[in-house]
Coordinates of C-alpha atoms (C1' of nucleotides) in Angstrom, one line a residue:
Chain A
M3 CA 96.5 -37.3 -20.3
S4 CA 95.8 -41.5 -20.0
S5 CA 98.8 -43.3 -22.1
S6 CA 95.0 -44.0 -24.7
T7 CA 97.7 -45.9 -27.5
R8 CA 100.6 -45.2 -26.6
S9 CA 101.6 -48.9 -25.7
P10 CA 99.7 -51.0 -27.9
R11 CA 99.2 -54.4 -27.4
S12 CA 100.0 -56.3 -30.3
R13 CA 97.6 -58.0 -32.4
A14 CA 96.8 -60.8 -34.8
P15 CA 100.4 -61.8 -36.3
R16 CA 98.7 -61.6 -39.6
L17 CA 99.3 -57.2 -38.8
N18 CA 102.2 -57.7 -37.3
A19 CA 103.7 -59.4 -40.8
M20 CA 101.3 -57.3 -42.7
D21 CA 103.4 -55.5 -46.0
F22 CA 102.2 -51.9 -46.4
A23 CA 103.8 -52.1 -50.5
S24 CA 101.7 -55.0 -51.2
L25 CA 98.3 -53.6 -50.4
P26 CA 95.8 -51.6 -53.2
H27 CA 97.4 -47.7 -54.2
R28 CA 93.8 -46.6 -55.1
F29 CA 90.0 -48.7 -55.3
G30 CA 87.7 -47.6 -58.2
D31 CA 84.7 -46.5 -59.4
R32 CA 83.7 -46.9 -55.5
D33 CA 79.6 -46.7 -55.5
Q34 CA 78.3 -45.3 -52.4
I35 CA 77.2 -47.4 -49.7
G36 CA 73.9 -44.1 -48.8
A37 CA 73.2 -45.0 -52.9
L38 CA 73.0 -48.9 -52.7
R39 CA 71.0 -48.8 -49.6
T40 CA 68.4 -46.0 -51.6
A41 CA 68.7 -48.3 -55.0
E42 CA 68.0 -51.5 -53.5
E43 CA 65.6 -50.2 -50.6
L44 CA 62.4 -52.9 -52.5
L45 CA 64.5 -56.1 -52.0
E46 CA 62.1 -58.6 -49.8
P47 CA 63.3 -61.2 -48.2
E48 CA 65.8 -64.0 -49.7
Q49 CA 65.7 -61.4 -52.6
S50 CA 69.1 -60.6 -54.5
G51 CA 69.5 -57.0 -56.4
E52 CA 70.2 -57.5 -60.4
R53 CA 73.7 -54.5 -60.3
A54 CA 77.1 -55.7 -58.9
W55 CA 78.4 -52.9 -56.7
R56 CA 81.9 -52.0 -55.7
I57 CA 81.4 -50.1 -52.5
S58 CA 84.7 -49.7 -49.6
G59 CA 84.7 -48.3 -46.5
R60 CA 85.4 -48.9 -42.2
V61 CA 84.8 -52.0 -41.1
L62 CA 82.8 -51.2 -37.7
G63 CA 81.0 -54.8 -36.5
R64 CA 81.3 -58.0 -37.1
R65 CA 79.6 -61.0 -36.3
G66 CA 80.2 -64.7 -37.2
Q67 CA 77.9 -68.0 -37.4
G68 CA 80.7 -70.9 -38.5
G69 CA 79.6 -70.3 -42.4
V70 CA 78.0 -67.3 -42.4
T71 CA 79.8 -63.8 -41.3
F72 CA 78.3 -60.8 -41.0
I73 CA 80.3 -57.3 -40.9
D74 CA 79.3 -54.0 -40.6
L75 CA 80.6 -51.3 -43.6
E76 CA 80.3 -47.5 -43.1
D77 CA 81.3 -45.4 -45.9
V78 CA 81.3 -41.2 -45.2
T79 CA 77.6 -41.6 -46.7
G80 CA 75.9 -44.4 -44.6
R81 CA 76.8 -47.8 -43.2
V82 CA 75.4 -51.5 -44.6
Q83 CA 75.9 -54.9 -43.9
L84 CA 78.4 -57.7 -45.8
L85 CA 77.2 -61.0 -46.2
A86 CA 79.5 -63.3 -46.7
E87 CA 79.1 -67.1 -47.2
L88 CA 81.1 -70.1 -47.0
E89 CA 79.1 -72.4 -49.1
R90 CA 79.3 -69.8 -52.2
M91 CA 82.8 -68.7 -51.8
G92 CA 84.7 -71.5 -50.8
E93 CA 86.9 -72.5 -48.1
E94 CA 90.0 -70.1 -48.6
A95 CA 88.2 -66.6 -49.6
Y96 CA 86.1 -67.1 -46.9
E97 CA 89.1 -67.3 -44.2
V98 CA 90.3 -64.2 -45.7
V99 CA 87.1 -62.5 -44.7
R100 CA 86.4 -63.9 -41.3
S101 CA 89.4 -62.8 -40.1
V102 CA 89.2 -59.2 -40.8
S103 CA 89.4 -56.9 -37.4
I104 CA 87.7 -53.6 -36.1
G105 CA 88.5 -50.8 -37.8
D106 CA 90.3 -52.4 -40.5
L107 CA 89.7 -50.6 -44.3
V108 CA 88.5 -53.2 -46.8
G109 CA 86.7 -52.9 -50.8
V110 CA 83.8 -55.5 -51.3
Q111 CA 82.2 -56.7 -54.5
G112 CA 78.6 -58.1 -54.9
T113 CA 74.5 -58.1 -55.4
A114 CA 73.1 -56.8 -52.9
F115 CA 70.3 -59.1 -50.6
R116 CA 68.0 -58.7 -48.3
T117 CA 68.8 -61.3 -45.4
R118 CA 65.4 -63.5 -43.7
R119 CA 65.5 -61.7 -41.0
G120 CA 65.1 -57.8 -43.5
E121 CA 68.2 -56.0 -43.2
L122 CA 69.9 -55.1 -46.5
S123 CA 73.5 -56.2 -46.9
L124 CA 75.8 -56.6 -49.8
Q125 CA 76.8 -60.2 -50.8
V126 CA 80.1 -60.5 -51.1
A127 CA 81.6 -61.8 -53.8
E128 CA 84.9 -60.1 -54.4
W129 CA 86.6 -58.9 -51.7
T130 CA 89.9 -56.4 -51.6
F131 CA 91.9 -55.4 -48.0
L132 CA 92.8 -52.0 -48.3
A133 CA 94.2 -51.3 -45.0
P134 CA 94.7 -52.4 -41.3
C135 CA 93.7 -51.0 -38.3
R136 CA 96.3 -51.4 -35.9
L137 CA 95.3 -50.6 -32.6
P138 CA 92.0 -51.6 -30.4
F139 CA 89.3 -49.8 -31.6
P140 CA 87.5 -47.4 -29.5
D141 CA 84.4 -49.4 -27.2
R142 CA 81.6 -50.0 -29.9
H143 CA 78.4 -49.2 -27.7
H144 CA 79.3 -46.5 -25.8
G145 CA 81.5 -45.1 -28.0
L146 CA 84.2 -42.6 -27.0
Q147 CA 83.5 -41.2 -23.8
D148 CA 86.5 -38.9 -23.2
V149 CA 85.9 -35.6 -24.0
E150 CA 89.9 -34.5 -24.1
V151 CA 91.0 -38.2 -26.5
R152 CA 88.1 -36.6 -28.9
H153 CA 89.5 -33.2 -29.4
R154 CA 92.9 -34.6 -29.4
Q155 CA 92.8 -37.4 -31.5
R156 CA 89.6 -35.7 -33.5
Y157 CA 90.2 -39.1 -35.7
L158 CA 89.0 -41.3 -33.9
D159 CA 85.6 -39.6 -32.5
L160 CA 84.6 -39.1 -36.5
M161 CA 85.2 -42.9 -36.7
T162 CA 83.1 -44.0 -34.4
D163 CA 80.4 -41.3 -34.3
A164 CA 78.2 -40.4 -37.4
E165 CA 76.9 -37.5 -35.6
A166 CA 79.8 -35.4 -35.2
R167 CA 81.0 -36.2 -38.9
E168 CA 77.3 -35.1 -40.0
R169 CA 78.1 -31.9 -37.0
F170 CA 80.9 -31.4 -39.3
I171 CA 79.5 -31.5 -42.9
A172 CA 76.7 -29.6 -41.6
R173 CA 79.2 -26.6 -41.0
A174 CA 80.7 -26.9 -44.9
R175 CA 77.3 -26.5 -45.8
M176 CA 76.6 -23.6 -44.0
I177 CA 79.6 -21.8 -45.3
A178 CA 79.4 -23.2 -49.1
S179 CA 75.3 -21.3 -48.1
I180 CA 77.3 -18.2 -47.1
R181 CA 79.4 -18.0 -49.8
R182 CA 76.6 -18.7 -52.5
S183 CA 74.3 -16.1 -50.8
L184 CA 77.2 -13.6 -51.0
D185 CA 78.8 -14.7 -54.5
E186 CA 75.2 -14.1 -55.9
A187 CA 75.0 -11.0 -54.5
D188 CA 78.2 -10.0 -56.5
F189 CA 80.3 -9.2 -53.8
V190 CA 84.1 -10.6 -54.5
E191 CA 85.9 -12.7 -51.9
V192 CA 89.5 -11.7 -51.5
E193 CA 92.2 -12.3 -49.4
T194 CA 93.9 -10.0 -46.5
P195 CA 97.1 -10.3 -44.6
V196 CA 97.3 -12.6 -41.5
L197 CA 100.8 -11.7 -40.5
Q198 CA 100.3 -8.0 -40.1
P199 CA 103.0 -4.7 -38.8
L200 CA 99.7 -3.2 -36.9
Y201 CA 96.7 -5.3 -35.8
G202 CA 93.6 -3.6 -35.8
G203 CA 89.4 -4.1 -36.3
A204 CA 88.6 -5.4 -32.5
A205 CA 89.1 -4.8 -29.3
A206 CA 91.2 -7.9 -28.3
R207 CA 94.9 -8.4 -27.4
P208 CA 97.0 -10.2 -30.5
F209 CA 98.9 -12.9 -30.8
I210 CA 103.2 -12.4 -32.0
T211 CA 105.0 -13.9 -34.2
H212 CA 108.6 -12.4 -35.2
H213 CA 109.7 -12.5 -39.3
N214 CA 113.0 -13.7 -39.4
T215 CA 114.3 -11.8 -42.6
L216 CA 113.0 -8.8 -42.2
D217 CA 113.8 -9.0 -38.1
R218 CA 110.3 -7.7 -37.4
D219 CA 107.7 -8.9 -35.0
L220 CA 104.4 -9.2 -36.7
Y221 CA 100.8 -9.3 -35.4
L222 CA 98.5 -12.3 -35.8
R223 CA 95.7 -10.4 -37.7
V224 CA 92.5 -9.7 -34.9
A225 CA 90.2 -9.2 -37.7
T226 CA 90.4 -8.2 -41.3
E227 CA 88.4 -5.0 -40.9
L228 CA 91.1 -2.3 -42.2
Y229 CA 92.1 -3.8 -45.0
L230 CA 88.8 -5.3 -46.3
K231 CA 88.0 -1.1 -46.4
R232 CA 91.1 -0.2 -47.9
L233 CA 89.9 -2.6 -50.6
V234 CA 86.5 -0.6 -50.8
V235 CA 88.5 2.5 -50.8
G236 CA 89.9 0.6 -54.4
G237 CA 87.3 0.2 -55.8
L238 CA 86.8 -3.2 -55.4
E239 CA 82.6 -2.0 -53.9
K240 CA 81.4 -4.7 -52.8
V241 CA 84.4 -7.6 -50.5
Y242 CA 84.2 -10.3 -48.3
E243 CA 86.2 -12.6 -46.5
L244 CA 85.8 -15.4 -44.7
G245 CA 88.7 -17.1 -42.9
K246 CA 90.4 -17.4 -39.0
D247 CA 90.8 -14.2 -36.7
F248 CA 93.6 -14.6 -33.7
R249 CA 92.7 -13.1 -30.1
N250 CA 95.3 -13.8 -27.4
E251 CA 92.8 -14.4 -25.0
G252 CA 91.1 -17.0 -22.5
V253 CA 89.2 -20.5 -23.8
S254 CA 85.5 -20.9 -23.2
H255 CA 82.8 -23.0 -24.7
K256 CA 82.6 -19.3 -27.0
H257 CA 86.1 -18.9 -27.1
N258 CA 88.9 -20.3 -28.6
P259 CA 92.4 -18.4 -29.9
E260 CA 91.9 -19.0 -33.7
F261 CA 88.5 -18.6 -34.9
T262 CA 86.3 -18.2 -38.2
M263 CA 85.0 -14.6 -39.0
L264 CA 83.0 -13.3 -41.7
E265 CA 83.5 -9.7 -42.4
F266 CA 81.8 -8.3 -46.0
Y267 CA 82.1 -4.7 -46.5
E268 CA 78.9 -2.9 -49.0
A269 CA 80.1 0.6 -50.3
Y270 CA 77.0 2.8 -50.9
A271 CA 75.4 0.6 -48.0
D272 CA 74.8 2.0 -44.0
C273 CA 73.8 -0.3 -40.9
E274 CA 70.3 -0.5 -42.1
D275 CA 71.4 -2.7 -45.2
V276 CA 73.8 -4.3 -43.5
M277 CA 71.7 -5.5 -40.8
G278 CA 68.8 -6.9 -43.1
R279 CA 71.8 -8.4 -45.2
T280 CA 72.9 -10.6 -41.8
E281 CA 68.9 -11.3 -41.5
Q282 CA 69.1 -13.1 -44.4
L283 CA 72.8 -15.0 -44.6
V284 CA 71.7 -16.7 -41.3
V285 CA 68.2 -17.6 -42.7
A286 CA 70.2 -18.9 -45.8
A287 CA 72.1 -21.0 -44.0
A288 CA 69.8 -22.2 -41.8
Q289 CA 67.5 -23.6 -44.4
A290 CA 70.5 -25.0 -46.0
V291 CA 71.6 -26.9 -42.5
C292 CA 68.3 -27.7 -41.4
G293 CA 65.8 -27.1 -43.5
T294 CA 64.1 -24.5 -41.2
T295 CA 64.7 -21.3 -39.7
K296 CA 63.6 -23.1 -36.3
V297 CA 66.3 -24.3 -34.6
T298 CA 66.9 -25.7 -30.3
I299 CA 69.3 -23.9 -28.3
K300 CA 69.4 -24.8 -25.0
G301 CA 66.6 -26.5 -24.5
Q302 CA 64.1 -23.3 -26.2
E303 CA 62.9 -23.6 -29.9
I304 CA 64.5 -20.7 -31.1
E305 CA 62.7 -18.5 -34.8
L306 CA 65.4 -17.6 -36.7
A307 CA 63.9 -16.1 -39.9
G308 CA 63.6 -12.0 -39.1
P309 CA 63.1 -9.2 -38.8
W310 CA 64.8 -9.8 -35.3
P311 CA 63.8 -7.5 -32.5
R312 CA 66.4 -4.1 -32.4
I313 CA 66.9 -2.2 -29.0
T314 CA 68.9 0.6 -27.8
L315 CA 71.9 -0.5 -25.9
G316 CA 70.7 1.6 -22.8
A317 CA 67.8 0.3 -22.9
A318 CA 69.0 -3.7 -22.7
I319 CA 71.4 -2.1 -19.9
E320 CA 68.1 -0.6 -18.0
E321 CA 66.1 -3.4 -18.4
K322 CA 68.2 -5.7 -16.6
T323 CA 70.0 -3.0 -14.6
G324 CA 67.6 0.0 -13.6
I325 CA 71.0 2.0 -15.0
N326 CA 70.9 3.8 -18.4
P327 CA 74.8 4.4 -19.0
M328 CA 73.8 6.4 -22.2
T329 CA 72.1 9.1 -19.8
L330 CA 74.2 9.6 -17.1
G331 CA 77.2 11.3 -19.1
R332 CA 80.0 9.9 -19.0
D333 CA 80.4 9.4 -15.6
P334 CA 81.8 5.7 -14.4
K335 CA 81.1 6.0 -11.0
P336 CA 77.2 4.7 -10.8
L337 CA 78.5 2.1 -12.8
E338 CA 81.0 0.9 -10.9
D339 CA 78.9 1.6 -8.0
Y340 CA 75.9 -1.0 -9.5
L341 CA 78.5 -3.6 -10.4
K342 CA 80.4 -3.7 -6.9
S343 CA 77.2 -3.4 -5.0
Q344 CA 76.3 -6.8 -7.1
G345 CA 79.7 -8.5 -6.0
I346 CA 81.1 -8.1 -9.4
D347 CA 84.4 -7.9 -9.3
T348 CA 84.9 -3.8 -11.0
S349 CA 89.0 -3.8 -11.4
R350 CA 89.6 -4.6 -14.6
D351 CA 87.5 -2.5 -16.1
K352 CA 89.7 1.2 -16.4
T353 CA 87.2 3.1 -18.3
W354 CA 83.5 4.1 -18.7
A355 CA 83.5 2.3 -22.2
Q356 CA 84.6 -1.1 -20.3
L357 CA 81.8 -1.1 -17.5
V358 CA 79.3 -0.7 -20.3
D359 CA 81.1 -3.6 -22.1
H360 CA 81.3 -5.3 -18.7
L361 CA 77.5 -4.4 -18.0
L362 CA 76.4 -5.4 -21.4
S363 CA 78.3 -8.4 -20.9
H364 CA 77.2 -9.4 -18.0
Y365 CA 73.4 -8.3 -17.4
V366 CA 72.4 -8.3 -21.1
E367 CA 73.9 -10.7 -23.6
P368 CA 73.2 -14.3 -21.6
T369 CA 69.4 -13.4 -21.5
L370 CA 68.9 -12.3 -25.4
I371 CA 68.7 -16.5 -26.4
S372 CA 66.5 -15.4 -29.5
P373 CA 67.9 -13.6 -32.2
T374 CA 68.2 -9.6 -30.9
F375 CA 69.5 -6.5 -32.7
I376 CA 71.5 -4.6 -30.1
I377 CA 71.5 -0.5 -31.0
D378 CA 73.0 3.2 -31.2
Y379 CA 76.3 2.1 -29.0
P380 CA 78.7 4.4 -27.8
V381 CA 81.6 5.7 -30.1
E382 CA 84.2 5.3 -26.8
L383 CA 83.4 1.2 -27.5
S384 CA 83.4 1.6 -31.6
P385 CA 86.3 3.7 -33.1
L386 CA 86.1 2.2 -36.6
S387 CA 81.5 3.6 -36.9
R388 CA 80.1 6.5 -38.1
R389 CA 78.4 8.9 -35.8
K390 CA 74.5 8.7 -35.6
P391 CA 72.7 12.4 -36.3
G392 CA 71.2 14.4 -34.1
E393 CA 72.7 12.3 -31.0
D394 CA 76.0 12.9 -29.5
G395 CA 78.0 10.2 -28.4
V396 CA 76.5 7.7 -30.4
V397 CA 76.9 5.8 -33.3
E398 CA 75.5 3.8 -36.1
R399 CA 76.1 0.6 -34.7
F400 CA 74.6 -2.6 -33.9
E401 CA 75.5 -6.3 -32.4
A402 CA 73.5 -9.3 -33.1
F403 CA 73.1 -11.5 -29.8
C404 CA 71.8 -15.3 -30.3
G405 CA 71.3 -18.4 -28.0
G406 CA 72.5 -15.6 -25.8
M407 CA 76.0 -15.2 -27.7
E408 CA 77.2 -12.1 -29.6
I409 CA 76.5 -13.8 -33.1
S410 CA 77.7 -10.6 -35.2
N411 CA 78.9 -6.4 -35.5
G412 CA 78.0 -3.8 -37.9
F413 CA 78.3 -0.8 -38.5
S414 CA 78.2 2.2 -40.8
E415 CA 81.7 2.9 -41.4
L416 CA 83.3 6.4 -40.2
N417 CA 85.3 7.5 -43.3
D418 CA 86.1 10.9 -41.9
P419 CA 90.0 10.4 -41.9
D420 CA 90.1 13.6 -39.1
D421 CA 87.2 11.8 -36.8
Q422 CA 89.4 8.2 -37.3
R423 CA 92.9 9.8 -35.8
A424 CA 91.0 11.2 -33.5
R425 CA 89.2 8.4 -32.2
F426 CA 93.0 5.9 -32.7
E427 CA 94.0 9.0 -30.6
E428 CA 91.5 8.2 -27.5
Q429 CA 91.7 4.1 -28.4
A430 CA 95.3 5.4 -27.5
E431 CA 94.7 7.3 -24.5
M432 CA 92.3 4.0 -23.3
G433 CA 95.2 1.6 -23.7
R434 CA 97.4 4.1 -21.8
A435 CA 94.5 3.7 -18.7
G436 CA 94.3 0.2 -18.7
D437 CA 92.8 -1.2 -21.6
D438 CA 95.0 -3.8 -23.2
E439 CA 92.2 -4.2 -25.6
A440 CA 92.8 -0.8 -27.3
H441 CA 92.9 -0.7 -30.6
P442 CA 96.6 0.8 -31.9
V443 CA 96.9 3.9 -34.4
D444 CA 97.1 2.6 -38.2
E445 CA 97.8 6.2 -40.2
D446 CA 98.1 4.0 -43.0
Y447 CA 94.4 3.3 -42.6
V448 CA 93.9 7.1 -42.1
T449 CA 95.9 7.9 -45.5
A450 CA 93.2 5.4 -47.2
L451 CA 90.4 7.2 -46.1
E452 CA 92.0 10.6 -47.0
Y453 CA 91.3 9.0 -50.3
G454 CA 87.8 8.6 -49.9
L455 CA 86.0 5.8 -48.3
P456 CA 82.3 6.3 -50.1
P457 CA 79.6 5.7 -47.8
T458 CA 79.9 1.9 -46.6
G459 CA 78.4 -0.4 -44.2
G460 CA 79.9 -3.3 -42.5
V461 CA 79.5 -7.0 -40.9
G462 CA 81.8 -9.2 -38.7
L463 CA 79.9 -12.9 -38.3
G464 CA 81.1 -15.4 -35.8
I465 CA 81.2 -18.6 -38.0
D466 CA 81.6 -21.0 -35.3
R467 CA 78.8 -19.8 -33.2
L468 CA 76.6 -19.8 -36.2
A469 CA 77.7 -22.9 -36.0
M470 CA 76.9 -23.7 -32.9
L471 CA 73.6 -22.5 -33.1
L472 CA 72.8 -24.6 -36.7
T473 CA 74.1 -27.6 -34.7
G474 CA 72.9 -27.3 -31.4
Q475 CA 75.7 -27.3 -29.7
E476 CA 76.7 -26.0 -26.6
T477 CA 80.2 -25.1 -26.7
I478 CA 82.3 -24.1 -29.8
R479 CA 84.8 -27.2 -29.0
E480 CA 81.6 -29.8 -31.0
V481 CA 81.9 -27.5 -33.9
V482 CA 86.3 -26.9 -34.3
L483 CA 87.9 -30.2 -35.9
F484 CA 90.3 -29.5 -33.6
P485 CA 90.2 -26.7 -30.6
A486 CA 92.7 -25.6 -28.7
M487 CA 94.2 -27.9 -25.7
R488 CA 96.6 -27.4 -23.5
T489 CA 99.6 -29.3 -25.0
Chain B
rG10 C1' 93.2 -16.7 -12.8
rG11 C1' 89.7 -18.7 -8.4
rG12 C1' 86.2 -23.0 -6.9
rC13 C1' 84.5 -28.1 -7.7
rC14 C1' 84.7 -32.7 -9.7
rG15 C1' 87.7 -35.8 -12.1
rU16 C1' 92.2 -39.3 -13.8
rU17 C1' 92.1 -47.8 -12.3
rA18 C1' 93.3 -52.8 -19.2
rG19 C1' 92.9 -50.4 -26.1
rC20 C1' 87.8 -48.4 -24.7
rU21 C1' 83.3 -48.4 -21.0
rC22 C1' 83.8 -48.8 -16.0
rA23 C1' 83.0 -51.6 -11.3
rG24 C1' 86.8 -51.3 -6.9
rC25 C1' 83.5 -51.4 1.0
rU26 C1' 86.4 -48.8 7.1
rG27 C1' 93.8 -48.8 4.0
rG28 C1' 94.8 -55.6 3.4
rU29 C1' 99.1 -55.7 -2.7
rA30 C1' 93.4 -55.1 -9.2
rG31 C1' 87.3 -57.3 -11.6
rA32 C1' 83.5 -57.1 -15.3
rG33 C1' 82.1 -56.1 -20.7
rC34 C1' 83.3 -54.5 -24.8
rA35 C1' 87.8 -54.5 -28.4
rG36 C1' 92.4 -57.7 -29.0
rG37 C1' 95.0 -64.2 -29.6
rG38 C1' 92.7 -69.3 -30.4
rG39 C1' 88.6 -72.4 -30.5
rA40 C1' 83.2 -73.7 -31.7
rC41 C1' 79.1 -72.1 -34.4
rU42 C1' 75.2 -72.0 -42.2
rC43 C1' 70.6 -65.7 -40.8
rU44 C1' 73.3 -62.6 -37.5
rU45 C1' 71.9 -57.2 -35.2
rA46 C1' 75.9 -55.0 -28.6
rA47 C1' 75.4 -62.6 -31.7
rU48 C1' 76.4 -66.6 -28.3
rC49 C1' 79.6 -70.5 -25.9
rC50 C1' 84.9 -72.4 -24.0
rC51 C1' 89.7 -70.9 -23.1
rA52 C1' 94.2 -68.5 -22.5
rA53 C1' 96.6 -63.0 -22.2
rG54 C1' 96.0 -58.1 -21.2
rG55 C1' 97.4 -53.0 -15.1
rU56 C1' 104.3 -47.4 -14.0
rC57 C1' 95.3 -47.1 -10.2
rG58 C1' 97.6 -39.3 -14.4
rA59 C1' 102.8 -38.2 -11.8
rA60 C1' 106.2 -37.0 -8.1
rG61 C1' 106.5 -37.2 -2.7
rG62 C1' 104.6 -38.2 2.0
rU63 C1' 101.6 -40.7 6.4
rU64 C1' 101.8 -46.3 7.5
rC65 C1' 103.2 -52.4 9.3
rG66 C1' 100.4 -52.1 4.7
rA67 C1' 98.2 -47.1 -0.3
rG68 C1' 93.7 -46.6 -6.4
rC69 C1' 91.9 -45.7 -1.4
rC70 C1' 94.5 -41.0 3.3
rC71 C1' 97.8 -36.1 2.9
rU72 C1' 100.8 -32.5 0.2
rU73 C1' 102.3 -31.1 -4.5
rC74 C1' 102.2 -30.9 -9.9
rA75 C1' 99.8 -32.6 -14.9
rC76 C1' 96.4 -33.2 -18.4
rG77 C1' 90.8 -32.5 -18.2
rG78 C1' 85.6 -31.1 -17.6
rC79 C1' 82.0 -27.8 -15.4
rC80 C1' 80.8 -23.0 -12.9
rC81 C1' 82.5 -18.0 -12.0
rA82 C1' 86.1 -14.2 -13.2

RNA sequence: GGGCCGUUAGCUCAGCUGGUAGAGCAGGGGACUCUUAAUCCCAAGGUCGAAGGUUCGAGCCCUUCACGGCCCA
């Protein structure tokens, strides 16, 4: 990385001599700049407001004109110009204000005033220096262009780019909306272990860590699924968890090794029910963040309001490749031949299921820009899903795709302990065949099923990816505050 | 993991065919009583990502490495 802030050149002597202990510890009774702007909007040029305002924030601009100095002050709600006048303040106070540096944090009291040129301003009556900015500030006009610095020193990005701030505030509103939707539907929010003796609930490689006192390795969870369903067995009936999962895999525009996932489980419901609830959650979140259900992704305006079209996995792959893997038995040969004929490396696809997954992610996923449910997955790809009656080898499962990404995955939960044990064994076999994302056997989970899991529907929803959709971003790093970087 | 591109002042960027480093902004000093990227004057600011190599001479050419970006897997 560039040695951006490593060798600060000294700034004004006043800053080097500054005694932090003498600076105020608080600046109370603050007004928000946004509120000031709204309340004083109707002021005419050269007219003063009635009330005193008390605002604070960061200095982002300064224009001097002899006996008048203009300063741009910004807080999280907005920006306003400060007007300091030698004639009104006296020389001593005026010089203090005039010596402020870009980046400094200050508190100001005064009345609103609209300048001759029509700019709403705060006429400075009292000035409190709160904290210095000791390092040179990023370029005011171009902003911070270096993507690496924006991510490693996100505070600089947030300081200089109001859009970046708004994006993360939008993400927070989205998450609040999701919680509100589930809470209003009588779901219980729970917290399950991040450190797990055995990982499960998703096809993924885990991070491994070590507990010193217990002297044993533990896994960081790849999903919350198996714990949440244990809670449904316990009678909590409708549960959800919103938190970080960890997958020891590559980093890309849609993958961060730690990411935020929502999972919810609803007893006495099935795949159909949770598909509907997924649509509703997304629509409510879009309304909360954007005020509309139309968003623009990759230059296309898309409609998020349901019902989302549904297409079976076999038909979706057939539409793009001419091959329907679900009608060819479980023969990997035609799938492998097709991929190879297209010049695609299949050396890491050890099993029929991996080949199907490869076809889906390569030919289907990138084309699904508007929200779409892919349904009717093969049982080999779905070790925790309930079988679909009347269709051999197929389960009641969906994945929702949008913006060319998987955003959600849900199903009718498998509650037959014997079948579950057999699926785990089959996964173990696939693991031995070279699938390093295969599930490990979780006997304790099977035991929970032996006590009786009601018919249940459940869903995982990728929060970062939904945030990408609702904020119009094409990389996950722009919706994660501190994305994974090489150190 | 592979391919391509990038890394020069605190920030944003120039830098020709190889001849020893430039601007704007920020920061420092000064002028200026309604500015909006204010303007004007002065001074200061560099291990050119790192290490090797070629050369009389390397920011520039070659090799390796680090970090980042984009694409592919």
